[in-house]
PDB file of C-alpha atoms in Angstrom:
ATOM      1  CA  MET A   1     128.675 128.210 116.093  1.00 46.00           C
ATOM      2  CA  ASP A   2     125.897 126.451 118.005  1.00 50.00           C
ATOM      3  CA  GLU A   3     125.276 126.733 121.752  1.00 52.00           C
ATOM      4  CA  LYS A   4     127.434 123.631 122.359  1.00 55.00           C
ATOM      5  CA  GLY A   5     130.472 125.373 120.899  1.00 55.00           C
ATOM      6  CA  SER A   6     130.628 123.408 117.649  1.00 69.00           C
ATOM      7  CA  TRP A   7     131.355 125.241 114.397  1.00 71.00           C
ATOM      8  CA  LYS A   8     129.293 124.334 111.313  1.00 76.00           C
ATOM      9  CA  GLU A   9     130.643 125.315 107.907  1.00 82.00           C
ATOM     10  CA  CYS A  10     128.210 126.633 105.322  1.00 85.00           C
ATOM     11  CA  THR A  11     128.162 128.221 101.881  1.00 89.00           C
ATOM     12  CA  ALA A  12     125.810 131.160 101.467  1.00 91.00           C
ATOM     13  CA  THR A  13     124.576 133.686  98.921  1.00 92.00           C
ATOM     14  CA  GLN A  14     122.893 136.954  99.795  1.00 93.00           C
ATOM     15  CA  ARG A  15     120.896 139.334  97.621  1.00 93.00           C
ATOM     16  CA  ALA A  16     120.476 142.687  99.345  1.00 94.00           C
ATOM     17  CA  CYS A  17     118.829 145.978  98.448  1.00 93.00           C
ATOM     18  CA  PRO A  18     120.852 149.154  99.129  1.00 90.00           C
ATOM     19  CA  LEU A  19     117.812 151.432  98.808  1.00 90.00           C
ATOM     20  CA  GLU A  20     115.835 150.080 101.771  1.00 92.00           C
ATOM     21  CA  PRO A  21     116.189 147.344 104.424  1.00 95.00           C
ATOM     22  CA  ALA A  22     115.591 144.176 102.415  1.00 95.00           C
ATOM     23  CA  PHE A  23     117.566 141.006 101.711  1.00 95.00           C
ATOM     24  CA  VAL A  24     117.312 137.282 101.008  1.00 95.00           C
ATOM     25  CA  TRP A  25     120.061 135.026 102.385  1.00 93.00           C
ATOM     26  CA  THR A  26     120.281 131.342 101.438  1.00 91.00           C
ATOM     27  CA  ALA A  27     122.769 128.838 102.842  1.00 89.00           C
ATOM     28  CA  THR A  28     123.656 125.151 102.854  1.00 88.00           C
ATOM     29  CA  ALA A  29     125.462 123.568 105.804  1.00 84.00           C
ATOM     30  CA  ASN A  30     126.688 120.089 106.694  1.00 81.00           C
ATOM     31  CA  LEU A  31     125.591 119.101 110.195  1.00 77.00           C
ATOM     32  CA  ALA A  32     127.055 115.601 110.044  1.00 77.00           C
ATOM     33  CA  PRO A  33     128.067 113.041 107.397  1.00 78.00           C
ATOM     34  CA  LEU A  34     125.158 112.722 104.941  1.00 78.00           C
ATOM     35  CA  VAL A  35     123.140 115.296 106.925  1.00 80.00           C
ATOM     36  CA  THR A  36     122.717 118.679 105.252  1.00 83.00           C
ATOM     37  CA  VAL A  37     120.477 121.595 106.105  1.00 84.00           C
ATOM     38  CA  LYS A  38     119.360 124.422 103.845  1.00 88.00           C
ATOM     39  CA  GLY A  39     118.332 127.754 105.274  1.00 86.00           C
ATOM     40  CA  CYS A  40     116.783 131.002 104.148  1.00 91.00           C
ATOM     41  CA  ASP A  41     116.629 134.263 106.111  1.00 92.00           C
ATOM     42  CA  SER A  42     114.678 137.051 104.463  1.00 94.00           C
ATOM     43  CA  LEU A  43     113.437 140.568 105.062  1.00 94.00           C
ATOM     44  CA  VAL A  44     111.155 141.597 102.208  1.00 94.00           C
ATOM     45  CA  ASP A  45     108.439 144.280 102.247  1.00 92.00           C
ATOM     46  CA  ASN A  46     109.117 144.796 105.961  1.00 89.00           C
ATOM     47  CA  THR A  47     108.315 141.137 106.709  1.00 92.00           C
ATOM     48  CA  GLY A  48     111.026 138.907 108.119  1.00 91.00           C
ATOM     49  CA  PHE A  49     111.190 135.137 108.210  1.00 87.00           C
ATOM     50  CA  CYS A  50     113.791 132.425 108.870  1.00 88.00           C
ATOM     51  CA  SER A  51     113.490 128.812 107.739  1.00 84.00           C
ATOM     52  CA  TRP A  52     115.812 125.782 107.876  1.00 80.00           C
ATOM     53  CA  LEU A  53     115.135 122.439 106.176  1.00 79.00           C
ATOM     54  CA  LEU A  54     116.958 119.134 106.632  1.00 80.00           C
ATOM     55  CA  TRP A  55     118.055 117.791 103.239  1.00 69.00           C
ATOM     56  CA  GLY A  56     116.228 120.782 101.784  1.00 70.00           C
ATOM     57  CA  SER A  57     112.750 119.375 102.451  1.00 70.00           C
ATOM     58  CA  VAL A  58     112.182 118.355 106.097  1.00 68.00           C
ATOM     59  CA  PRO A  59     111.321 121.334 108.372  1.00 62.00           C
ATOM     60  CA  ALA A  60     113.949 121.773 111.106  1.00 65.00           C
ATOM     61  CA  ALA A  61     113.383 125.308 112.384  1.00 67.00           C
ATOM     62  CA  SER A  62     111.472 128.399 111.342  1.00 65.00           C
ATOM     63  CA  GLY A  63     110.271 131.660 112.770  1.00 73.00           C
ATOM     64  CA  GLY A  64     108.947 135.116 112.087  1.00 70.00           C
ATOM     65  CA  GLY A  65     107.217 137.933 113.898  1.00 83.00           C
ATOM     66  CA  ARG A  66     108.210 141.216 115.511  1.00 85.00           C
ATOM     67  CA  GLU A  67     111.308 139.940 117.322  1.00 86.00           C
ATOM     68  CA  VAL A  68     112.720 138.244 114.227  1.00 88.00           C
ATOM     69  CA  GLU A  69     112.030 141.284 112.056  1.00 91.00           C
ATOM     70  CA  GLN A  70     113.749 143.618 114.524  1.00 92.00           C
ATOM     71  CA  SER A  71     116.902 141.512 114.480  1.00 91.00           C
ATOM     72  CA  LEU A  72     116.826 141.130 110.690  1.00 93.00           C
ATOM     73  CA  ARG A  73     116.724 144.927 110.304  1.00 95.00           C
ATOM     74  CA  LEU A  74     119.905 145.127 112.363  1.00 95.00           C
ATOM     75  CA  ARG A  75     121.462 142.349 110.349  1.00 95.00           C
ATOM     76  CA  TRP A  76     120.791 144.300 107.142  1.00 96.00           C
ATOM     77  CA  LEU A  77     122.403 147.337 108.775  1.00 96.00           C
ATOM     78  CA  ALA A  78     125.444 145.332 109.891  1.00 96.00           C
ATOM     79  CA  GLU A  79     125.948 143.832 106.434  1.00 95.00           C
ATOM     80  CA  ALA A  80     125.356 147.134 104.628  1.00 95.00           C
ATOM     81  CA  VAL A  81     129.124 147.722 104.845  1.00 93.00           C
ATOM     82  CA  CYS A  82     129.256 145.366 101.835  1.00 91.00           C
ATOM     83  CA  PHE A  83     127.084 147.797  99.828  1.00 89.00           C
ATOM     84  CA  PRO A  84     128.034 151.063 101.593  1.00 88.00           C
ATOM     85  CA  GLN A  85     125.763 153.335  99.567  1.00 88.00           C
ATOM     86  CA  ALA A  86     123.027 151.961 101.844  1.00 92.00           C
ATOM     87  CA  LEU A  87     124.698 153.722 104.784  1.00 93.00           C
ATOM     88  CA  LEU A  88     124.197 157.196 103.336  1.00 93.00           C
ATOM     89  CA  PRO A  89     121.627 159.346 105.187  1.00 94.00           C
ATOM     90  CA  SER A  90     118.154 158.698 103.805  1.00 94.00           C
ATOM     91  CA  ARG A  91     114.483 158.893 104.708  1.00 93.00           C
ATOM     92  CA  PHE A  92     114.920 155.905 107.024  1.00 94.00           C
ATOM     93  CA  LEU A  93     118.564 156.194 108.161  1.00 96.00           C
ATOM     94  CA  ARG A  94     120.242 158.995 110.069  1.00 97.00           C
ATOM     95  CA  TRP A  95     123.542 159.312 111.931  1.00 97.00           C
ATOM     96  CA  GLU A  96     124.172 160.798 115.356  1.00 97.00           C
ATOM     97  CA  ALA A  97     127.429 161.685 117.078  1.00 96.00           C
ATOM     98  CA  VAL A  98     128.645 159.574 120.002  1.00 96.00           C
ATOM     99  CA  GLU A  99     129.736 161.864 122.806  1.00 94.00           C
ATOM    100  CA  GLY A 100     133.476 161.782 123.405  1.00 93.00           C
ATOM    101  CA  GLN A 101     134.141 159.323 120.557  1.00 94.00           C
ATOM    102  CA  GLU A 102     135.511 160.861 117.359  1.00 93.00           C
ATOM    103  CA  GLN A 103     135.849 157.484 115.620  1.00 95.00           C
ATOM    104  CA  GLU A 104     132.283 156.367 116.363  1.00 97.00           C
ATOM    105  CA  ALA A 105     128.817 157.279 115.109  1.00 97.00           C
ATOM    106  CA  GLU A 106     125.374 155.903 115.910  1.00 98.00           C
ATOM    107  CA  ALA A 107     123.157 154.740 113.064  1.00 97.00           C
ATOM    108  CA  VAL A 108     119.429 155.172 113.708  1.00 98.00           C
ATOM    109  CA  LEU A 109     117.294 153.051 111.388  1.00 97.00           C
ATOM    110  CA  THR A 110     113.550 153.728 111.360  1.00 96.00           C
ATOM    111  CA  TYR A 111     111.573 151.494 109.040  1.00 92.00           C
ATOM    112  CA  GLY A 112     108.041 150.166 109.167  1.00 86.00           C
ATOM    113  CA  GLY A 113     107.367 152.151 112.326  1.00 87.00           C
ATOM    114  CA  VAL A 114     110.195 150.402 114.218  1.00 90.00           C
ATOM    115  CA  CYS A 115     113.412 152.133 115.305  1.00 94.00           C
ATOM    116  CA  VAL A 116     116.700 150.307 115.966  1.00 96.00           C
ATOM    117  CA  ARG A 117     120.099 151.743 116.849  1.00 97.00           C
ATOM    118  CA  ALA A 118     123.683 150.583 116.397  1.00 97.00           C
ATOM    119  CA  ILE A 119     127.055 152.217 117.012  1.00 98.00           C
ATOM    120  CA  PHE A 120     129.701 151.898 114.302  1.00 98.00           C
ATOM    121  CA  ARG A 121     133.390 152.360 114.965  1.00 97.00           C
ATOM    122  CA  PHE A 122     135.688 153.416 112.115  1.00 95.00           C
ATOM    123  CA  ASP A 123     139.435 152.949 111.713  1.00 93.00           C
ATOM    124  CA  ARG A 124     141.941 155.669 110.815  1.00 90.00           C
ATOM    125  CA  PHE A 125     141.104 155.201 107.121  1.00 86.00           C
ATOM    126  CA  ASP A 126     137.373 155.751 107.859  1.00 88.00           C
ATOM    127  CA  ARG A 127     136.570 152.101 107.146  1.00 90.00           C
ATOM    128  CA  ALA A 128     134.019 150.282 109.296  1.00 94.00           C
ATOM    129  CA  ALA A 129     135.874 148.380 112.024  1.00 96.00           C
ATOM    130  CA  SER A 130     132.995 147.213 114.221  1.00 97.00           C
ATOM    131  CA  MET A 131     129.319 147.609 115.042  1.00 97.00           C
ATOM    132  CA  ARG A 132     127.553 147.046 118.350  1.00 97.00           C
ATOM    133  CA  THR A 133     123.928 147.183 119.458  1.00 96.00           C
ATOM    134  CA  ARG A 134     121.622 146.164 122.292  1.00 94.00           C
ATOM    135  CA  ASP A 135     118.551 146.060 120.047  1.00 92.00           C
ATOM    136  CA  PHE A 136     119.399 142.707 118.432  1.00 88.00           C
ATOM    137  CA  LEU A 137     117.381 139.903 120.059  1.00 82.00           C
ATOM    138  CA  ARG A 138     119.057 136.550 120.586  1.00 76.00           C
ATOM    139  CA  ARG A 139     116.877 133.545 119.848  1.00 70.00           C
ATOM    140  CA  ARG A 140     117.422 130.598 122.154  1.00 69.00           C
ATOM    141  CA  SER A 141     117.015 126.932 121.251  1.00 64.00           C
ATOM    142  CA  ASN A 142     113.651 126.828 123.071  1.00 64.00           C
ATOM    143  CA  GLY A 143     112.233 129.551 120.811  1.00 65.00           C
ATOM    144  CA  THR A 144     112.325 132.403 123.335  1.00 68.00           C
ATOM    145  CA  PHE A 145     114.176 135.680 122.776  1.00 70.00           C
ATOM    146  CA  ASP A 146     116.819 137.224 125.008  1.00 72.00           C
ATOM    147  CA  ALA A 147     117.827 140.899 124.981  1.00 73.00           C
ATOM    148  CA  ASP A 148     120.524 140.412 127.618  1.00 78.00           C
ATOM    149  CA  GLY A 149     123.938 141.414 126.316  1.00 85.00           C
ATOM    150  CA  GLU A 150     125.355 143.275 123.340  1.00 93.00           C
ATOM    151  CA  TRP A 151     125.502 142.011 119.755  1.00 94.00           C
ATOM    152  CA  ARG A 152     128.825 142.918 118.161  1.00 96.00           C
ATOM    153  CA  VAL A 153     130.073 142.603 114.600  1.00 97.00           C
ATOM    154  CA  ASP A 154     133.773 143.025 113.764  1.00 97.00           C
ATOM    155  CA  TYR A 155     135.048 143.784 110.258  1.00 97.00           C
ATOM    156  CA  SER A 156     138.524 143.100 108.862  1.00 94.00           C
ATOM    157  CA  GLY A 157     140.395 142.153 105.705  1.00 92.00           C
ATOM    158  CA  HIS A 158     139.157 145.151 103.710  1.00 90.00           C
ATOM    159  CA  MET A 159     139.686 144.743  99.978  1.00 85.00           C
ATOM    160  CA  LEU A 160     138.949 146.706  96.845  1.00 79.00           C
ATOM    161  CA  PHE A 161     136.002 145.449  94.817  1.00 76.00           C
ATOM    162  CA  GLY A 162     135.219 147.134  91.526  1.00 66.00           C
ATOM    163  CA  LEU A 163     136.663 147.745  88.087  1.00 43.00           C
ATOM    164  CA  SER A 164     140.287 147.331  89.098  1.00 43.00           C
ATOM    165  CA  ARG A 165     142.011 144.125  90.109  1.00 46.00           C
ATOM    166  CA  GLN A 166     141.045 142.949  93.575  1.00 45.00           C
ATOM    167  CA  GLY A 167     143.802 142.925  96.148  1.00 46.00           C
ATOM    168  CA  PRO A 168     144.769 143.902  99.691  1.00 46.00           C
ATOM    169  CA  VAL A 169     143.959 147.488 100.585  1.00 41.00           C
ATOM    170  CA  THR A 170     146.786 149.942 101.173  1.00 42.00           C
ATOM    171  CA  HIS A 171     146.477 153.559 102.216  1.00 41.00           C
ATOM    172  CA  ALA A 172     147.213 154.767  98.673  1.00 43.00           C
ATOM    173  CA  GLU A 173     144.351 152.706  97.239  1.00 42.00           C
ATOM    174  CA  LEU A 174     141.715 154.349  99.387  1.00 43.00           C
ATOM    175  CA  SER A 175     141.380 157.289  96.995  1.00 41.00           C
ATOM    176  CA  THR A 176     140.826 155.204  93.864  1.00 50.00           C
ATOM    177  CA  PRO A 177     137.565 155.882  91.983  1.00 53.00           C
ATOM    178  CA  LEU A 178     137.555 152.392  90.466  1.00 58.00           C
ATOM    179  CA  GLY A 179     135.785 150.512  93.228  1.00 68.00           C
ATOM    180  CA  ILE A 180     134.684 150.290  96.826  1.00 77.00           C
ATOM    181  CA  HIS A 181     136.511 148.940  99.846  1.00 80.00           C
ATOM    182  CA  ILE A 182     134.572 146.418 101.876  1.00 88.00           C
ATOM    183  CA  PRO A 183     135.559 143.950 104.604  1.00 92.00           C
ATOM    184  CA  THR A 184     136.071 140.347 103.554  1.00 92.00           C
ATOM    185  CA  GLN A 185     135.919 139.000 107.123  1.00 94.00           C
ATOM    186  CA  ILE A 186     132.794 139.540 109.259  1.00 96.00           C
ATOM    187  CA  ASN A 187     132.630 138.065 112.763  1.00 95.00           C
ATOM    188  CA  ALA A 188     129.439 138.243 114.835  1.00 94.00           C
ATOM    189  CA  SER A 189     129.374 137.610 118.575  1.00 93.00           C
ATOM    190  CA  TRP A 190     127.504 138.230 121.805  1.00 90.00           C
ATOM    191  CA  VAL A 191     129.107 140.102 124.693  1.00 91.00           C
ATOM    192  CA  PHE A 192     127.286 139.377 127.949  1.00 88.00           C
ATOM    193  CA  PRO A 193     127.059 141.608 131.057  1.00 86.00           C
ATOM    194  CA  ASP A 194     129.659 139.512 132.909  1.00 88.00           C
ATOM    195  CA  GLY A 195     132.179 140.155 130.118  1.00 85.00           C
ATOM    196  CA  THR A 196     132.053 136.706 128.525  1.00 89.00           C
ATOM    197  CA  ARG A 197     131.879 136.537 124.754  1.00 89.00           C
ATOM    198  CA  PHE A 198     130.147 133.979 122.542  1.00 87.00           C
ATOM    199  CA  SER A 199     131.178 133.949 118.892  1.00 88.00           C
ATOM    200  CA  SER A 200     128.134 132.961 116.831  1.00 86.00           C
ATOM    201  CA  ALA A 201     129.148 133.385 113.176  1.00 89.00           C
ATOM    202  CA  ARG A 202     132.168 134.036 110.973  1.00 92.00           C
ATOM    203  CA  PHE A 203     131.774 134.965 107.331  1.00 91.00           C
ATOM    204  CA  THR A 204     134.266 135.311 104.490  1.00 91.00           C
ATOM    205  CA  ILE A 205     133.132 137.489 101.578  1.00 90.00           C
ATOM    206  CA  ALA A 206     134.341 135.841  98.383  1.00 84.00           C
ATOM    207  CA  LYS A 207     132.489 137.771  95.672  1.00 82.00           C
ATOM    208  CA  VAL A 208     130.465 140.966  95.326  1.00 82.00           C
ATOM    209  CA  THR A 209     128.342 141.854  92.287  1.00 81.00           C
ATOM    210  CA  ALA A 210     125.839 144.615  91.515  1.00 75.00           C
ATOM    211  CA  GLU A 211     122.681 144.378  89.447  1.00 73.00           C
TER     212      GLU A 211
END
């Protein structure tokens, strides 16, 4: 959704690395009849960049730098629920308890000398239900960055992806060794200090493959 409250539908493909924070996301969206835009967000070798082109060739928006890279690290962390082996403790990721919250844990990602934090909430089946952070920087239309508010990602529609037939998850399926359960609906939004909420993106996961 843009700042005027208008939803734009797009089709996207993402290639992500579960071993370290890295991904390349490409998308095509229709802004208006006969007006398409192609975008690419990437975090590779600790360098982040975003680029959007009208009709795939005319520059429309682009950006990089420290602020973009910080937010892209958090985006990789938020989307790691789709390749959950990336969420295991490692040389760059550790987990800390959240005081008084048994269903929550804070992920601390330190990579390239930069540390970002996000709190995950899990449902009664230990599946990721949401993530929230104040380290994600919101980029405004004028190119400036705003740290006011909380970036929240909600997960739902968990399904089994793997060797067995894909289908809705039931409690009995959670113990199967034939695949992994990941959310098929990911909704990202901003929650501002006054309590208002701005929904910025909604994604439906249609296919997951491993290489």
